[in-house]
Amino acid sequence: QVWQAGKRQASRAFSLYANIDILRPYFDVEPAQVRARLLESMIPVKMVNFPQKIAGELYGPLMLVFTLVAILLHGMKTSDTIIREGTLMGTAIGTCFGYWLGVSSFIYFLAYLCNAQITMVQMLSLLGYGLFGHCITLFVTYNIHFHSLFYIFWLGVGGLSTLRMVAVLVSRTVGHTQRLILCGTLAALHMLFLLYLHFAYHKVVEGILDTLEGPNMPPFQRVARDIPVVSNALVNTTAKAAALTL
């Protein structure tokens, strides 16, 4: 029995190590490569006649998603949003990871229908590195509150990262209609998501808080009650009655 129990534990440990070993190639990357890919994500490619290379790793995109979560939490603190019951990290993580995984799956499905040459891991990597422009734009505009500055960064920095993804998808898609559907959908979702994070995210979160926890009520305070003024004659009469009773 001891031998069988030890054998089962060893097989479980080996299977767990094997599953982790499957994911290792997607996170085996050098910091210099990540830095180079971050810079490349802001430079649109010009040659679209042949398929452009897409990095098949997930370390950089995953770190960018967590960075975007931290920037959203920082924006909650610097804005006028009232934060109650925690830092709302779960909401920020759900928003960022939901966009990354959901939009990647949707665009991969469209790419499959449009006969584009891209895998799911490549789509996750492409969209993840595309969030680098969002991180720069939100970090700057959360600390410098000017709408004109945000629109400049939205068109400049966010537009460059979007053009990079669009150019890569164009190089891997055949047919003008397929390119228009696939790239137009990705560009619209990516740019609108940045607008949502800047203008509507905090209001939506505050509305959810008000729905779950009730309206923003002021804290309970002790207020001194107004005591009516009693005349001296009434006090004297009361004291004499009490003395006679005793």
mmCIF file of C-alpha atoms in Angstrom:
data_model
loop_
_atom_site.group_PDB
_atom_site.id
_atom_site.type_symbol
_atom_site.label_atom_id
_atom_site.label_comp_id
_atom_site.label_asym_id
_atom_site.label_seq_id
_atom_site.Cartn_x
_atom_site.Cartn_y
_atom_site.Cartn_z
ATOM 1 C CA GLN A 1 0.000 0.000 0.000
ATOM 2 C CA VAL A 2 2.830 2.423 0.825
ATOM 3 C CA TRP A 3 4.441 1.601 -2.521
ATOM 4 C CA GLN A 4 1.182 2.209 -4.395
ATOM 5 C CA ALA A 5 0.579 5.535 -2.593
ATOM 6 C CA GLY A 6 4.104 6.707 -3.363
ATOM 7 C CA LYS A 7 3.737 5.650 -6.976
ATOM 8 C CA ARG A 8 0.507 7.622 -7.336
ATOM 9 C CA GLN A 9 2.077 10.759 -5.834
ATOM 10 C CA ALA A 10 5.097 10.439 -8.092
ATOM 11 C CA SER A 11 2.895 10.054 -11.171
ATOM 12 C CA ARG A 12 0.872 13.146 -10.188
ATOM 13 C CA ALA A 13 4.026 15.199 -9.678
ATOM 14 C CA PHE A 14 5.408 14.007 -13.015
ATOM 15 C CA SER A 15 2.183 14.833 -14.856
ATOM 16 C CA LEU A 16 2.095 18.305 -13.259
ATOM 17 C CA TYR A 17 5.702 18.936 -14.286
ATOM 18 C CA ALA A 18 4.895 17.750 -17.811
ATOM 19 C CA ASN A 19 1.957 20.169 -18.050
ATOM 20 C CA ILE A 20 4.145 23.054 -16.879
ATOM 21 C CA ASP A 21 6.826 21.999 -19.343
ATOM 22 C CA ILE A 22 4.290 22.361 -22.179
ATOM 23 C CA LEU A 23 3.869 26.082 -21.348
ATOM 24 C CA ARG A 24 7.583 26.738 -20.937
ATOM 25 C CA PRO A 25 8.336 27.578 -24.625
ATOM 26 C CA TYR A 26 5.722 30.360 -24.558
ATOM 27 C CA PHE A 27 7.482 32.109 -21.640
ATOM 28 C CA ASP A 28 11.118 31.369 -22.507
ATOM 29 C CA VAL A 29 12.206 34.809 -23.684
ATOM 30 C CA GLU A 30 15.028 37.206 -22.881
ATOM 31 C CA PRO A 31 14.369 40.735 -21.533
ATOM 32 C CA ALA A 32 16.186 42.220 -24.532
ATOM 33 C CA GLN A 33 13.775 40.443 -26.888
ATOM 34 C CA VAL A 34 10.772 41.748 -24.964
ATOM 35 C CA ARG A 35 12.159 45.282 -25.109
ATOM 36 C CA ALA A 36 12.724 45.005 -28.857
ATOM 37 C CA ARG A 37 9.204 43.681 -29.421
ATOM 38 C CA LEU A 38 7.728 46.515 -27.369
ATOM 39 C CA LEU A 39 9.434 49.009 -29.647
ATOM 40 C CA GLU A 40 8.384 47.080 -32.746
ATOM 41 C CA SER A 41 4.753 47.149 -31.595
ATOM 42 C CA MET A 42 4.771 50.929 -32.166
ATOM 43 C CA ILE A 43 6.293 50.778 -35.673
ATOM 44 C CA PRO A 44 3.888 49.766 -38.483
ATOM 45 C CA VAL A 45 5.400 47.488 -41.110
ATOM 46 C CA LYS A 46 5.491 48.655 -44.729
ATOM 47 C CA MET A 47 5.919 45.336 -46.549
ATOM 48 C CA VAL A 48 2.568 43.552 -46.627
ATOM 49 C CA ASN A 49 3.193 41.414 -49.704
ATOM 50 C CA PHE A 50 4.448 38.477 -47.618
ATOM 51 C CA PRO A 51 3.379 37.286 -44.144
ATOM 52 C CA GLN A 52 5.039 39.195 -41.345
ATOM 53 C CA LYS A 53 6.600 37.304 -38.453
ATOM 54 C CA ILE A 54 4.662 37.238 -35.169
ATOM 55 C CA ALA A 55 6.336 36.340 -31.894
ATOM 56 C CA GLY A 56 4.768 33.196 -30.462
ATOM 57 C CA GLU A 57 5.418 34.027 -26.803
ATOM 58 C CA LEU A 58 3.086 35.162 -24.043
ATOM 59 C CA TYR A 59 5.426 36.589 -21.418
ATOM 60 C CA GLY A 60 5.449 40.136 -22.793
ATOM 61 C CA PRO A 61 1.678 40.295 -23.427
ATOM 62 C CA LEU A 62 0.909 38.909 -19.964
ATOM 63 C CA MET A 63 3.123 41.511 -18.301
ATOM 64 C CA LEU A 64 1.486 44.262 -20.347
ATOM 65 C CA VAL A 65 -1.967 43.139 -19.224
ATOM 66 C CA PHE A 66 -0.879 43.252 -15.579
ATOM 67 C CA THR A 67 0.695 46.667 -16.198
ATOM 68 C CA LEU A 68 -2.606 47.896 -17.614
ATOM 69 C CA VAL A 69 -4.363 46.611 -14.487
ATOM 70 C CA ALA A 70 -1.953 48.590 -12.293
ATOM 71 C CA ILE A 71 -2.477 51.733 -14.389
ATOM 72 C CA LEU A 72 -6.260 51.414 -14.056
ATOM 73 C CA LEU A 73 -5.963 51.135 -10.271
ATOM 74 C CA HIS A 74 -3.664 54.163 -10.278
ATOM 75 C CA GLY A 75 -6.234 56.059 -12.318
ATOM 76 C CA MET A 76 -8.936 55.191 -9.805
ATOM 77 C CA LYS A 77 -6.874 56.789 -7.043
ATOM 78 C CA THR A 78 -5.992 59.951 -8.967
ATOM 79 C CA SER A 79 -9.546 60.561 -10.208
ATOM 80 C CA ASP A 80 -12.589 61.719 -8.261
ATOM 81 C CA THR A 81 -14.004 58.190 -8.073
ATOM 82 C CA ILE A 82 -14.982 57.157 -4.575
ATOM 83 C CA ILE A 83 -13.431 53.788 -3.742
ATOM 84 C CA ARG A 84 -15.155 51.682 -1.100
ATOM 85 C CA GLU A 85 -14.503 48.182 0.173
ATOM 86 C CA GLY A 86 -11.108 47.510 -1.364
ATOM 87 C CA THR A 87 -9.090 48.586 -4.369
ATOM 88 C CA LEU A 88 -11.312 46.949 -7.014
ATOM 89 C CA MET A 89 -8.418 44.916 -8.327
ATOM 90 C CA GLY A 90 -10.781 42.129 -9.368
ATOM 91 C CA THR A 91 -12.764 44.482 -11.604
ATOM 92 C CA ALA A 92 -9.611 45.775 -13.288
ATOM 93 C CA ILE A 93 -8.234 42.268 -13.813
ATOM 94 C CA GLY A 94 -11.552 41.063 -15.231
ATOM 95 C CA THR A 95 -11.740 44.023 -17.636
ATOM 96 C CA CYS A 96 -8.173 43.716 -18.954
ATOM 97 C CA PHE A 97 -8.017 39.937 -19.197
ATOM 98 C CA GLY A 98 -11.558 39.809 -20.575
ATOM 99 C CA TYR A 99 -10.608 42.176 -23.377
ATOM 100 C CA TRP A 100 -7.341 40.395 -24.132
ATOM 101 C CA LEU A 101 -8.763 36.874 -24.202
ATOM 102 C CA GLY A 102 -12.209 37.759 -25.569
ATOM 103 C CA VAL A 103 -11.115 39.986 -28.439
ATOM 104 C CA SER A 104 -8.259 37.630 -29.330
ATOM 105 C CA SER A 105 -10.701 34.729 -29.574
ATOM 106 C CA PHE A 106 -13.170 36.790 -31.609
ATOM 107 C CA ILE A 107 -10.532 38.051 -34.050
ATOM 108 C CA TYR A 108 -9.102 34.534 -34.365
ATOM 109 C CA PHE A 109 -12.584 33.298 -35.257
ATOM 110 C CA LEU A 110 -12.905 36.033 -37.894
ATOM 111 C CA ALA A 111 -9.426 35.199 -39.162
ATOM 112 C CA TYR A 112 -10.481 31.575 -39.532
ATOM 113 C CA LEU A 113 -13.531 32.656 -41.550
ATOM 114 C CA CYS A 114 -11.438 35.028 -43.677
ATOM 115 C CA ASN A 115 -8.760 32.368 -44.226
ATOM 116 C CA ALA A 116 -5.988 34.364 -42.527
ATOM 117 C CA GLN A 117 -2.751 32.605 -41.633
ATOM 118 C CA ILE A 118 -2.533 33.105 -37.874
ATOM 119 C CA THR A 119 -2.723 30.873 -34.814
ATOM 120 C CA MET A 120 -4.391 31.550 -31.474
ATOM 121 C CA VAL A 121 -1.066 32.002 -29.667
ATOM 122 C CA GLN A 122 0.100 34.462 -32.329
ATOM 123 C CA MET A 123 -3.165 36.369 -32.015
ATOM 124 C CA LEU A 124 -2.762 36.579 -28.234
ATOM 125 C CA SER A 125 0.796 37.807 -28.657
ATOM 126 C CA LEU A 126 -0.133 40.356 -31.328
ATOM 127 C CA LEU A 127 -3.017 41.860 -29.349
ATOM 128 C CA GLY A 128 -1.066 41.726 -26.079
ATOM 129 C CA TYR A 129 1.820 43.741 -27.474
ATOM 130 C CA GLY A 130 -0.749 46.080 -28.995
ATOM 131 C CA LEU A 131 -1.738 47.079 -25.438
ATOM 132 C CA PHE A 132 1.626 48.815 -25.038
ATOM 133 C CA GLY A 133 0.194 51.942 -26.653
ATOM 134 C CA HIS A 134 -2.790 51.824 -24.302
ATOM 135 C CA CYS A 135 -0.486 51.634 -21.270
ATOM 136 C CA ILE A 136 1.514 54.689 -22.380
ATOM 137 C CA THR A 137 -1.582 56.725 -23.225
ATOM 138 C CA LEU A 138 -3.443 55.985 -19.991
ATOM 139 C CA PHE A 139 -0.395 56.450 -17.773
ATOM 140 C CA VAL A 140 0.267 59.922 -19.191
ATOM 141 C CA THR A 141 -3.337 61.105 -19.356
ATOM 142 C CA TYR A 142 -4.229 59.836 -15.864
ATOM 143 C CA ASN A 143 -1.525 62.102 -14.422
ATOM 144 C CA ILE A 144 -2.014 65.067 -16.791
ATOM 145 C CA HIS A 145 -5.749 65.729 -17.047
ATOM 146 C CA PHE A 146 -6.205 67.398 -20.434
ATOM 147 C CA HIS A 147 -8.684 66.010 -22.957
ATOM 148 C CA SER A 148 -6.751 67.525 -25.849
ATOM 149 C CA LEU A 149 -3.604 65.701 -24.709
ATOM 150 C CA PHE A 150 -5.535 62.450 -24.497
ATOM 151 C CA TYR A 151 -6.822 62.787 -28.066
ATOM 152 C CA ILE A 152 -3.287 63.467 -29.282
ATOM 153 C CA PHE A 153 -1.995 60.321 -27.586
ATOM 154 C CA TRP A 154 -5.080 58.385 -28.668
ATOM 155 C CA LEU A 155 -4.471 59.160 -32.333
ATOM 156 C CA GLY A 156 -0.687 59.082 -32.129
ATOM 157 C CA VAL A 157 0.411 56.332 -29.749
ATOM 158 C CA GLY A 158 -2.774 54.258 -29.846
ATOM 159 C CA GLY A 159 -3.043 54.687 -33.596
ATOM 160 C CA LEU A 160 0.517 53.483 -34.179
ATOM 161 C CA SER A 161 -0.007 50.291 -32.167
ATOM 162 C CA THR A 162 -3.287 49.672 -34.006
ATOM 163 C CA LEU A 163 -1.667 50.236 -37.411
ATOM 164 C CA ARG A 164 1.020 47.734 -36.484
ATOM 165 C CA MET A 165 -1.537 45.017 -35.788
ATOM 166 C CA VAL A 166 -3.564 45.919 -38.885
ATOM 167 C CA ALA A 167 -0.479 45.770 -41.117
ATOM 168 C CA VAL A 168 0.466 42.336 -39.767
ATOM 169 C CA LEU A 169 -3.049 40.995 -40.355
ATOM 170 C CA VAL A 170 -3.125 42.481 -43.852
ATOM 171 C CA SER A 171 0.098 40.643 -44.692
ATOM 172 C CA ARG A 172 -1.479 37.354 -43.587
ATOM 173 C CA THR A 173 -4.887 37.761 -45.259
ATOM 174 C CA VAL A 174 -5.777 37.302 -48.923
ATOM 175 C CA GLY A 175 -8.614 39.286 -50.476
ATOM 176 C CA HIS A 176 -9.663 42.912 -50.120
ATOM 177 C CA THR A 177 -13.041 42.148 -48.525
ATOM 178 C CA GLN A 178 -11.521 39.781 -45.993
ATOM 179 C CA ARG A 179 -8.848 42.335 -45.111
ATOM 180 C CA LEU A 180 -11.424 45.077 -44.686
ATOM 181 C CA ILE A 181 -13.656 43.008 -42.395
ATOM 182 C CA LEU A 182 -10.842 41.605 -40.259
ATOM 183 C CA CYS A 183 -8.686 44.720 -39.917
ATOM 184 C CA GLY A 184 -11.625 47.119 -39.569
ATOM 185 C CA THR A 185 -13.087 45.082 -36.718
ATOM 186 C CA LEU A 186 -9.766 44.869 -34.891
ATOM 187 C CA ALA A 187 -9.016 48.590 -35.318
ATOM 188 C CA ALA A 188 -12.483 49.638 -34.134
ATOM 189 C CA LEU A 189 -12.407 47.399 -31.044
ATOM 190 C CA HIS A 190 -8.871 48.411 -30.097
ATOM 191 C CA MET A 191 -9.421 52.160 -30.391
ATOM 192 C CA LEU A 192 -12.855 52.097 -28.744
ATOM 193 C CA PHE A 193 -11.453 50.108 -25.818
ATOM 194 C CA LEU A 194 -8.959 52.897 -25.144
ATOM 195 C CA LEU A 195 -11.779 55.462 -25.194
ATOM 196 C CA TYR A 196 -13.766 53.307 -22.785
ATOM 197 C CA LEU A 197 -10.883 52.995 -20.328
ATOM 198 C CA HIS A 198 -10.297 56.743 -20.291
ATOM 199 C CA PHE A 199 -13.845 58.107 -20.169
ATOM 200 C CA ALA A 200 -16.311 55.437 -19.051
ATOM 201 C CA TYR A 201 -14.440 52.829 -16.981
ATOM 202 C CA HIS A 202 -14.469 54.735 -13.683
ATOM 203 C CA LYS A 203 -18.120 55.737 -14.058
ATOM 204 C CA VAL A 204 -19.148 52.162 -14.816
ATOM 205 C CA VAL A 205 -17.243 50.843 -11.800
ATOM 206 C CA GLU A 206 -18.759 53.501 -9.542
ATOM 207 C CA GLY A 207 -22.222 52.580 -10.821
ATOM 208 C CA ILE A 208 -21.574 48.925 -10.053
ATOM 209 C CA LEU A 209 -20.488 49.867 -6.533
ATOM 210 C CA ASP A 210 -23.614 51.937 -5.986
ATOM 211 C CA THR A 211 -25.740 49.034 -7.211
ATOM 212 C CA LEU A 212 -24.065 46.438 -5.003
ATOM 213 C CA GLU A 213 -23.367 48.491 -1.878
ATOM 214 C CA GLY A 214 -26.039 51.173 -2.046
ATOM 215 C CA PRO A 215 -25.673 54.898 -2.678
ATOM 216 C CA ASN A 216 -22.776 56.818 -1.258
ATOM 217 C CA MET A 217 -24.040 57.595 2.230
ATOM 218 C CA PRO A 218 -22.064 59.906 4.529
ATOM 219 C CA PRO A 219 -20.517 58.284 7.596
ATOM 220 C CA PHE A 220 -22.520 58.201 10.819
ATOM 221 C CA GLN A 221 -21.786 61.134 13.049
ATOM 222 C CA ARG A 222 -22.929 61.932 16.561
ATOM 223 C CA VAL A 223 -24.856 65.215 16.714
ATOM 224 C CA ALA A 224 -25.613 66.984 19.979
ATOM 225 C CA ARG A 225 -29.320 67.277 20.670
ATOM 226 C CA ASP A 226 -30.931 70.610 21.452
ATOM 227 C CA ILE A 227 -31.924 70.675 25.155
ATOM 228 C CA PRO A 228 -34.820 73.045 25.919
ATOM 229 C CA VAL A 229 -34.111 75.822 28.375
ATOM 230 C CA VAL A 230 -35.879 75.235 31.723
ATOM 231 C CA SER A 231 -36.719 78.199 33.921
ATOM 232 C CA ASN A 232 -35.273 78.502 37.440
ATOM 233 C CA ALA A 233 -38.750 78.638 39.016
ATOM 234 C CA LEU A 234 -39.663 75.264 37.586
ATOM 235 C CA VAL A 235 -36.421 73.754 38.852
ATOM 236 C CA ASN A 236 -36.977 75.122 42.355
ATOM 237 C CA THR A 237 -40.568 73.863 42.472
ATOM 238 C CA THR A 238 -39.476 70.379 41.372
ATOM 239 C CA ALA A 239 -36.722 70.286 44.007
ATOM 240 C CA LYS A 240 -39.127 71.327 46.830
ATOM 241 C CA ALA A 241 -41.671 68.659 45.804
ATOM 242 C CA ALA A 242 -38.976 66.016 45.864
ATOM 243 C CA ALA A 243 -37.831 67.161 49.353
ATOM 244 C CA LEU A 244 -41.341 67.030 50.764
ATOM 245 C CA THR A 245 -41.859 63.549 49.380
ATOM 246 C CA LEU A 246 -38.682 62.318 51.079
#
